[in-house]
PDB file of C-alpha atoms in Angstrom:
ATOM      1  CA  MET X 141      83.735  99.538 101.139  1.00  0.00           C
ATOM      2  CA  SER X 142      81.444 102.235 103.132  1.00  0.00           C
ATOM      3  CA  ILE X 143      79.089 103.076 100.727  1.00  0.00           C
ATOM      4  CA  LEU X 144      78.245  99.009 100.310  1.00  0.00           C
ATOM      5  CA  PHE X 145      78.006  98.760 104.035  1.00  0.00           C
ATOM      6  CA  LEU X 146      75.569 101.660 104.397  1.00  0.00           C
ATOM      7  CA  SER X 147      73.584 100.357 101.311  1.00  0.00           C
ATOM      8  CA  VAL X 148      73.004  97.106 103.540  1.00  0.00           C
ATOM      9  CA  VAL X 149      72.283  98.861 106.592  1.00  0.00           C
ATOM     10  CA  ILE X 150      69.697 101.379 104.801  1.00  0.00           C
ATOM     11  CA  SER X 151      68.155  98.420 102.965  1.00  0.00           C
ATOM     12  CA  THR X 152      68.244  96.263 106.299  1.00  0.00           C
ATOM     13  CA  THR X 153      66.181  99.398 107.563  1.00  0.00           C
ATOM     14  CA  CYS X 154      63.564  99.541 104.906  1.00  0.00           C
ATOM     15  CA  ALA X 155      62.664  95.873 105.375  1.00  0.00           C
ATOM     16  CA  ILE X 156      62.245  94.934 108.285  1.00  0.00           C
ATOM     17  CA  SER X 157      59.709  96.045 110.318  1.00  0.00           C
ATOM     18  CA  SER X 158      60.913  96.409 113.496  1.00  0.00           C
ATOM     19  CA  PRO X 159      63.114  99.236 114.748  1.00  0.00           C
ATOM     20  CA  THR X 160      65.782  97.266 116.647  1.00  0.00           C
ATOM     21  CA  ILE X 161      68.626  96.999 114.360  1.00  0.00           C
ATOM     22  CA  ASP X 162      71.363  95.049 115.376  1.00  0.00           C
ATOM     23  CA  ASP X 163      74.187  92.902 114.484  1.00  0.00           C
ATOM     24  CA  ARG X 164      71.841  89.838 114.020  1.00  0.00           C
ATOM     25  CA  THR X 165      69.380  91.327 111.849  1.00  0.00           C
ATOM     26  CA  ILE X 166      71.932  92.860 109.693  1.00  0.00           C
ATOM     27  CA  SER X 167      73.898  89.743 109.045  1.00  0.00           C
ATOM     28  CA  GLN X 168      70.115  87.823 108.187  1.00  0.00           C
ATOM     29  CA  ALA X 169      70.070  90.628 105.614  1.00  0.00           C
ATOM     30  CA  ILE X 170      73.414  90.200 104.317  1.00  0.00           C
ATOM     31  CA  ASN X 171      72.747  86.189 104.014  1.00  0.00           C
ATOM     32  CA  MET X 172      69.324  86.538 102.164  1.00  0.00           C
ATOM     33  CA  MET X 173      70.857  89.174  99.509  1.00  0.00           C
ATOM     34  CA  LYS X 174      74.032  86.617  99.248  1.00  0.00           C
ATOM     35  CA  THR X 175      71.640  83.942  98.620  1.00  0.00           C
ATOM     36  CA  GLU X 176      69.669  85.793  96.242  1.00  0.00           C
ATOM     37  CA  LEU X 177      72.428  86.817  94.404  1.00  0.00           C
ATOM     38  CA  VAL X 178      73.822  83.254  93.845  1.00  0.00           C
ATOM     39  CA  ALA X 179      70.314  82.138  93.193  1.00  0.00           C
ATOM     40  CA  ARG X 180      70.265  84.490  90.333  1.00  0.00           C
ATOM     41  CA  HIS X 181      73.752  84.285  88.455  1.00  0.00           C
ATOM     42  CA  ASP X 182      74.022  83.004  84.817  1.00  0.00           C
ATOM     43  CA  SER X 183      76.700  80.509  84.073  1.00  0.00           C
ATOM     44  CA  VAL X 184      77.442  82.564  81.096  1.00  0.00           C
ATOM     45  CA  GLN X 185      76.039  85.695  81.659  1.00  0.00           C
ATOM     46  CA  CYS X 186      76.519  86.257  85.064  1.00  0.00           C
ATOM     47  CA  TRP X 187      74.203  88.618  86.368  1.00  0.00           C
ATOM     48  CA  GLU X 188      73.620  91.018  82.881  1.00  0.00           C
ATOM     49  CA  GLU X 189      70.522  91.265  81.358  1.00  0.00           C
ATOM     50  CA  GLU X 190      70.526  89.475  78.173  1.00  0.00           C
ATOM     51  CA  HIS X 191      69.114  92.301  75.899  1.00  0.00           C
ATOM     52  CA  ALA X 192      69.943  95.374  78.513  1.00  0.00           C
ATOM     53  CA  GLY X 193      68.789  98.838  77.392  1.00  0.00           C
ATOM     54  CA  GLY X 194      68.940 102.405  78.777  1.00  0.00           C
ATOM     55  CA  TRP X 195      72.048 102.868  81.360  1.00  0.00           C
ATOM     56  CA  LEU X 196      73.215  99.505  81.288  1.00  0.00           C
ATOM     57  CA  SER X 197      73.448  99.172  77.644  1.00  0.00           C
ATOM     58  CA  LYS X 198      76.766 101.881  78.200  1.00  0.00           C
ATOM     59  CA  HIS X 199      78.026  99.803  80.910  1.00  0.00           C
ATOM     60  CA  GLU X 200      78.776  96.280  80.272  1.00  0.00           C
ATOM     61  CA  GLY X 201      79.473  94.326  82.846  1.00  0.00           C
ATOM     62  CA  GLY X 202      78.302  96.661  85.506  1.00  0.00           C
ATOM     63  CA  THR X 203      75.558  94.625  87.030  1.00  0.00           C
ATOM     64  CA  SER X 204      77.936  91.769  87.354  1.00  0.00           C
ATOM     65  CA  ALA X 205      80.486  93.642  88.686  1.00  0.00           C
ATOM     66  CA  ILE X 206      78.441  95.187  91.807  1.00  0.00           C
ATOM     67  CA  ALA X 207      77.279  91.895  92.255  1.00  0.00           C
ATOM     68  CA  THR X 208      80.727  90.677  92.665  1.00  0.00           C
ATOM     69  CA  LEU X 209      81.698  93.146  94.655  1.00  0.00           C
ATOM     70  CA  ALA X 210      78.584  92.430  97.524  1.00  0.00           C
ATOM     71  CA  LEU X 211      79.212  88.797  97.349  1.00  0.00           C
ATOM     72  CA  LEU X 212      83.142  89.654  98.007  1.00  0.00           C
ATOM     73  CA  ALA X 213      82.244  91.388 100.690  1.00  0.00           C
ATOM     74  CA  SER X 214      79.645  89.207 102.143  1.00  0.00           C
ATOM     75  CA  ASP X 215      82.456  86.701 102.555  1.00  0.00           C
ATOM     76  CA  ILE X 216      81.448  84.138  99.801  1.00  0.00           C
ATOM     77  CA  SER X 217      84.270  81.497  98.958  1.00  0.00           C
ATOM     78  CA  ILE X 218      86.039  83.227  95.969  1.00  0.00           C
ATOM     79  CA  ASN X 219      86.950  79.173  94.707  1.00  0.00           C
ATOM     80  CA  SER X 220      82.736  79.577  94.351  1.00  0.00           C
ATOM     81  CA  THR X 221      81.741  78.843  90.928  1.00  0.00           C
ATOM     82  CA  GLU X 222      79.657  81.985  90.663  1.00  0.00           C
ATOM     83  CA  LEU X 223      82.837  83.908  91.782  1.00  0.00           C
ATOM     84  CA  GLN X 224      85.314  82.395  89.452  1.00  0.00           C
ATOM     85  CA  GLN X 225      83.199  82.582  86.675  1.00  0.00           C
ATOM     86  CA  SER X 226      82.178  86.651  87.159  1.00  0.00           C
ATOM     87  CA  LEU X 227      85.725  87.427  87.489  1.00  0.00           C
ATOM     88  CA  ASP X 228      86.766  85.451  84.399  1.00  0.00           C
ATOM     89  CA  TYR X 229      83.923  87.471  82.730  1.00  0.00           C
ATOM     90  CA  LEU X 230      84.925  90.844  84.078  1.00  0.00           C
ATOM     91  CA  TRP X 231      88.597  90.740  83.135  1.00  0.00           C
ATOM     92  CA  GLU X 232      87.625  90.044  79.730  1.00  0.00           C
ATOM     93  CA  ILE X 233      86.068  93.140  79.115  1.00  0.00           C
ATOM     94  CA  LYS X 234      88.686  95.140  77.328  1.00  0.00           C
ATOM     95  CA  ASN X 235      87.113  97.914  77.054  1.00  0.00           C
ATOM     96  CA  PRO X 236      85.015  98.945  79.988  1.00  0.00           C
ATOM     97  CA  SER X 237      83.375 101.804  81.563  1.00  0.00           C
ATOM     98  CA  THR X 238      84.750 104.060  84.300  1.00  0.00           C
ATOM     99  CA  TYR X 239      82.109 102.623  86.111  1.00  0.00           C
ATOM    100  CA  VAL X 240      83.077  99.243  85.015  1.00  0.00           C
ATOM    101  CA  LEU X 241      86.544  99.823  85.518  1.00  0.00           C
ATOM    102  CA  SER X 242      86.582 101.325  89.009  1.00  0.00           C
ATOM    103  CA  LEU X 243      84.172  98.400  90.471  1.00  0.00           C
ATOM    104  CA  ARG X 244      86.747  95.658  88.679  1.00  0.00           C
ATOM    105  CA  THR X 245      89.360  97.744  90.222  1.00  0.00           C
ATOM    106  CA  SER X 246      87.423  97.621  94.043  1.00  0.00           C
ATOM    107  CA  ILE X 247      87.373  93.510  93.121  1.00  0.00           C
ATOM    108  CA  TRP X 248      91.053  93.258  92.832  1.00  0.00           C
ATOM    109  CA  SER X 249      91.526  95.083  96.107  1.00  0.00           C
ATOM    110  CA  LEU X 250      89.976  92.743  97.656  1.00  0.00           C
ATOM    111  CA  LEU X 251      91.147  89.490  96.199  1.00  0.00           C
ATOM    112  CA  PRO X 252      94.989  87.600  97.126  1.00  0.00           C
ATOM    113  CA  ASN X 253      98.388  88.775  95.818  1.00  0.00           C
ATOM    114  CA  ARG X 254      97.797  86.220  92.455  1.00  0.00           C
ATOM    115  CA  PHE X 255      95.695  89.599  91.316  1.00  0.00           C
ATOM    116  CA  GLU X 256      97.763  92.210  91.576  1.00  0.00           C
ATOM    117  CA  ARG X 257      98.829  92.325  88.269  1.00  0.00           C
ATOM    118  CA  ARG X 258      95.288  92.981  87.280  1.00  0.00           C
ATOM    119  CA  LEU X 259      94.827  95.235  90.279  1.00  0.00           C
ATOM    120  CA  LYS X 260      98.168  97.689  89.025  1.00  0.00           C
ATOM    121  CA  LYS X 261      96.978  97.319  85.332  1.00  0.00           C
ATOM    122  CA  ASP X 262      93.413  98.667  86.307  1.00  0.00           C
ATOM    123  CA  THR X 263      94.743 101.303  88.428  1.00  0.00           C
ATOM    124  CA  LYS X 264      97.005 102.884  86.136  1.00  0.00           C
ATOM    125  CA  ARG X 265      94.180 103.002  83.510  1.00  0.00           C
ATOM    126  CA  LEU X 266      92.150 104.450  85.868  1.00  0.00           C
ATOM    127  CA  ILE X 267      94.922 107.026  86.708  1.00  0.00           C
ATOM    128  CA  ALA X 268      95.209 107.710  83.193  1.00  0.00           C
ATOM    129  CA  THR X 269      91.236 108.437  82.385  1.00  0.00           C
ATOM    130  CA  MET X 270      91.004 110.656  84.937  1.00  0.00           C
ATOM    131  CA  GLY X 271      90.680 114.599  84.451  1.00  0.00           C
ATOM    132  CA  ILE X 272      92.583 116.152  86.903  1.00  0.00           C
ATOM    133  CA  SER X 273      91.235 119.713  85.918  1.00  0.00           C
ATOM    134  CA  CYS X 274      88.021 118.553  87.004  1.00  0.00           C
ATOM    135  CA  GLY X 275      88.809 116.006  89.328  1.00  0.00           C
ATOM    136  CA  GLY X 276      86.948 112.905  88.001  1.00  0.00           C
ATOM    137  CA  TRP X 277      86.032 111.166  85.153  1.00  0.00           C
ATOM    138  CA  GLY X 278      83.418 110.583  81.979  1.00  0.00           C
ATOM    139  CA  HIS X 279      82.142 107.433  81.258  1.00  0.00           C
ATOM    140  CA  GLY X 280      84.670 106.605  78.470  1.00  0.00           C
ATOM    141  CA  ALA X 281      88.352 106.211  78.395  1.00  0.00           C
ATOM    142  CA  ARG X 282      88.839 110.068  77.262  1.00  0.00           C
ATOM    143  CA  PRO X 283      89.736 112.132  80.435  1.00  0.00           C
ATOM    144  CA  PRO X 284      87.410 115.262  80.605  1.00  0.00           C
ATOM    145  CA  THR X 285      88.384 118.625  80.595  1.00  0.00           C
ATOM    146  CA  SER X 286      85.647 120.270  82.181  1.00  0.00           C
ATOM    147  CA  LEU X 287      83.329 120.211  85.585  1.00  0.00           C
ATOM    148  CA  LYS X 288      80.347 119.570  82.982  1.00  0.00           C
ATOM    149  CA  ALA X 289      81.747 116.340  81.029  1.00  0.00           C
ATOM    150  CA  ALA X 290      82.470 114.663  84.846  1.00  0.00           C
ATOM    151  CA  SER X 291      79.885 112.688  86.341  1.00  0.00           C
ATOM    152  CA  PRO X 292      79.732 113.258  89.778  1.00  0.00           C
ATOM    153  CA  LEU X 293      78.536 109.710  90.657  1.00  0.00           C
ATOM    154  CA  VAL X 294      81.382 108.484  88.913  1.00  0.00           C
ATOM    155  CA  ARG X 295      83.775 109.881  90.876  1.00  0.00           C
ATOM    156  CA  GLN X 296      83.037 108.772  93.797  1.00  0.00           C
ATOM    157  CA  PHE X 297      83.275 104.900  92.356  1.00  0.00           C
ATOM    158  CA  GLY X 298      86.474 106.111  91.028  1.00  0.00           C
ATOM    159  CA  MET X 299      88.150 107.215  94.497  1.00  0.00           C
ATOM    160  CA  ASN X 300      86.633 104.490  95.964  1.00  0.00           C
ATOM    161  CA  ALA X 301      88.502 102.028  94.064  1.00  0.00           C
ATOM    162  CA  LEU X 302      91.467 104.541  94.292  1.00  0.00           C
ATOM    163  CA  ARG X 303      91.725 104.453  97.954  1.00  0.00           C
ATOM    164  CA  GLU X 304      91.301 100.340  97.859  1.00  0.00           C
ATOM    165  CA  ALA X 305      94.397 100.206  95.690  1.00  0.00           C
ATOM    166  CA  GLY X 306      96.192 102.652  97.593  1.00  0.00           C
ATOM    167  CA  ARG X 307      94.987 100.024 100.804  1.00  0.00           C
ATOM    168  CA  ASN X 308      97.002  97.509  98.839  1.00  0.00           C
ATOM    169  CA  GLY X 309     100.101  99.153  98.434  1.00  0.00           C
ATOM    170  CA  VAL X 310      99.381 100.806  94.903  1.00  0.00           C
ATOM    171  CA  SER X 311     101.172 104.323  94.429  1.00  0.00           C
ATOM    172  CA  ILE X 312      98.325 106.887  93.963  1.00  0.00           C
ATOM    173  CA  PRO X 313      99.778 110.663  92.946  1.00  0.00           C
ATOM    174  CA  THR X 314      98.539 113.076  95.311  1.00  0.00           C
ATOM    175  CA  GLN X 315      97.164 115.017  92.890  1.00  0.00           C
ATOM    176  CA  CYS X 316      94.408 112.940  92.348  1.00  0.00           C
ATOM    177  CA  TRP X 317      92.868 113.182  95.695  1.00  0.00           C
ATOM    178  CA  SER X 318      93.502 116.762  95.895  1.00  0.00           C
ATOM    179  CA  ALA X 319      91.818 117.048  92.449  1.00  0.00           C
ATOM    180  CA  ILE X 320      88.559 115.570  93.643  1.00  0.00           C
ATOM    181  CA  ALA X 321      88.644 117.179  96.830  1.00  0.00           C
ATOM    182  CA  ASP X 322      88.692 120.866  94.961  1.00  0.00           C
ATOM    183  CA  ALA X 323      85.896 119.263  92.496  1.00  0.00           C
ATOM    184  CA  THR X 324      83.618 118.389  95.367  1.00  0.00           C
ATOM    185  CA  LEU X 325      84.238 121.137  97.671  1.00  0.00           C
ATOM    186  CA  ALA X 326      83.561 123.383  94.446  1.00  0.00           C
ATOM    187  CA  THR X 327      79.878 121.749  93.741  1.00  0.00           C
ATOM    188  CA  GLN X 328      78.769 121.799  97.193  1.00  0.00           C
ATOM    189  CA  HIS X 329      75.341 123.874  97.535  1.00  0.00           C
ATOM    190  CA  ARG X 330      75.021 126.084 100.263  1.00  0.00           C
ATOM    191  CA  ASN X 331      72.264 124.150 101.699  1.00  0.00           C
ATOM    192  CA  GLY X 332      75.306 121.374 102.744  1.00  0.00           C
ATOM    193  CA  GLY X 333      74.393 119.196  99.532  1.00  0.00           C
ATOM    194  CA  TRP X 334      75.212 118.355  96.021  1.00  0.00           C
ATOM    195  CA  SER X 335      72.878 117.659  92.978  1.00  0.00           C
ATOM    196  CA  TYR X 336      73.924 115.657  89.630  1.00  0.00           C
ATOM    197  CA  GLU X 337      74.493 119.158  87.877  1.00  0.00           C
ATOM    198  CA  GLN X 338      78.768 120.190  88.582  1.00  0.00           C
ATOM    199  CA  SER X 339      77.708 123.395  90.043  1.00  0.00           C
ATOM    200  CA  ASN X 340      77.343 124.869  93.249  1.00  0.00           C
ATOM    201  CA  SER X 341      74.461 127.108  92.347  1.00  0.00           C
ATOM    202  CA  SER X 342      72.264 124.517  89.507  1.00  0.00           C
ATOM    203  CA  GLY X 343      70.306 121.341  90.033  1.00  0.00           C
ATOM    204  CA  LYS X 344      68.289 120.699  93.040  1.00  0.00           C
ATOM    205  CA  ALA X 345      70.384 118.544  95.677  1.00  0.00           C
ATOM    206  CA  THR X 346      69.318 115.062  95.989  1.00  0.00           C
ATOM    207  CA  PRO X 347      70.140 112.372  98.974  1.00  0.00           C
ATOM    208  CA  ASN X 348      72.009 110.214  96.440  1.00  0.00           C
ATOM    209  CA  MET X 349      74.436 112.837  95.118  1.00  0.00           C
ATOM    210  CA  THR X 350      75.229 114.261  98.909  1.00  0.00           C
ATOM    211  CA  VAL X 351      75.798 110.704  99.961  1.00  0.00           C
ATOM    212  CA  ALA X 352      78.212 110.920  96.509  1.00  0.00           C
ATOM    213  CA  GLY X 353      79.685 114.223  98.023  1.00  0.00           C
ATOM    214  CA  LEU X 354      80.090 112.714 101.170  1.00  0.00           C
ATOM    215  CA  ASN X 355      81.867 109.777 100.511  1.00  0.00           C
ATOM    216  CA  CYS X 356      84.252 111.052  98.686  1.00  0.00           C
ATOM    217  CA  LEU X 357      84.863 114.244 100.638  1.00  0.00           C
ATOM    218  CA  LEU X 358      85.250 111.414 103.589  1.00  0.00           C
ATOM    219  CA  GLY X 359      87.859 109.047 101.437  1.00  0.00           C
ATOM    220  CA  VAL X 360      90.057 112.068 100.740  1.00  0.00           C
ATOM    221  CA  ASP X 361      90.610 112.839 104.305  1.00  0.00           C
ATOM    222  CA  GLU X 362      91.033 109.159 105.085  1.00  0.00           C
ATOM    223  CA  ILE X 363      93.953 109.372 102.848  1.00  0.00           C
ATOM    224  CA  PHE X 364      95.947 112.594 104.080  1.00  0.00           C
ATOM    225  CA  LYS X 365      95.016 112.221 107.611  1.00  0.00           C
ATOM    226  CA  ASP X 366      96.649 114.997 109.365  1.00  0.00           C
ATOM    227  CA  ASN X 367      99.365 115.274 106.246  1.00  0.00           C
ATOM    228  CA  ILE X 368      96.702 117.704 104.476  1.00  0.00           C
ATOM    229  CA  SER X 369      99.448 120.478 103.320  1.00  0.00           C
ATOM    230  CA  LYS X 370      97.677 124.107 103.061  1.00  0.00           C
ATOM    231  CA  GLN X 371      98.347 123.823  99.024  1.00  0.00           C
ATOM    232  CA  ASP X 372      96.307 120.592  99.097  1.00  0.00           C
ATOM    233  CA  ALA X 373      93.689 122.101 101.239  1.00  0.00           C
TER     234      ALA X 373
END
């Protein structure tokens, strides 16, 4: 959930002119966003646009998934009408993109034990669609076989989902974490940043891609802790 909280802090910093940022102002910002998300919920489409185009058209349920995850992190009741309708809607998506599958897995990780079956099923699917040779995922069900075919942004969401599942007792193969670390390190630029291009020498390093790269490494570091071996490094 570190990415979500980072986004909240950044949004708060941009929205508040005062240089003082404390727990109170952050809580106020979270509550404002929670109120706005609830107000925008639709009983049929949840948070989806009626005629979504471009990137959104490739990720059915993507907007609803990220909104649901944000609301769960804000401690809204899972018994609220908005969340109940969204959870049902997301589960009914039979062939989610990897982006949506990752978010959905993270959502089940925050819910009571009665959602454990969904968590295990989506985690198994996420592991099966991962390309171990390139440490990541494409946008669909077929595992990518090269770095160029893997999305670095999706890698970040996939890593977060596997980490949350692992925190909830789901077994994640060690090779998944090693592959994510290897791919992330292999594509880091000399200036320390990352670009969307899956290469350490092409493309321009950007802040958002660098955040994605750092999150992947921090996630793997959390999993291995002091137990990383020379073979895993």
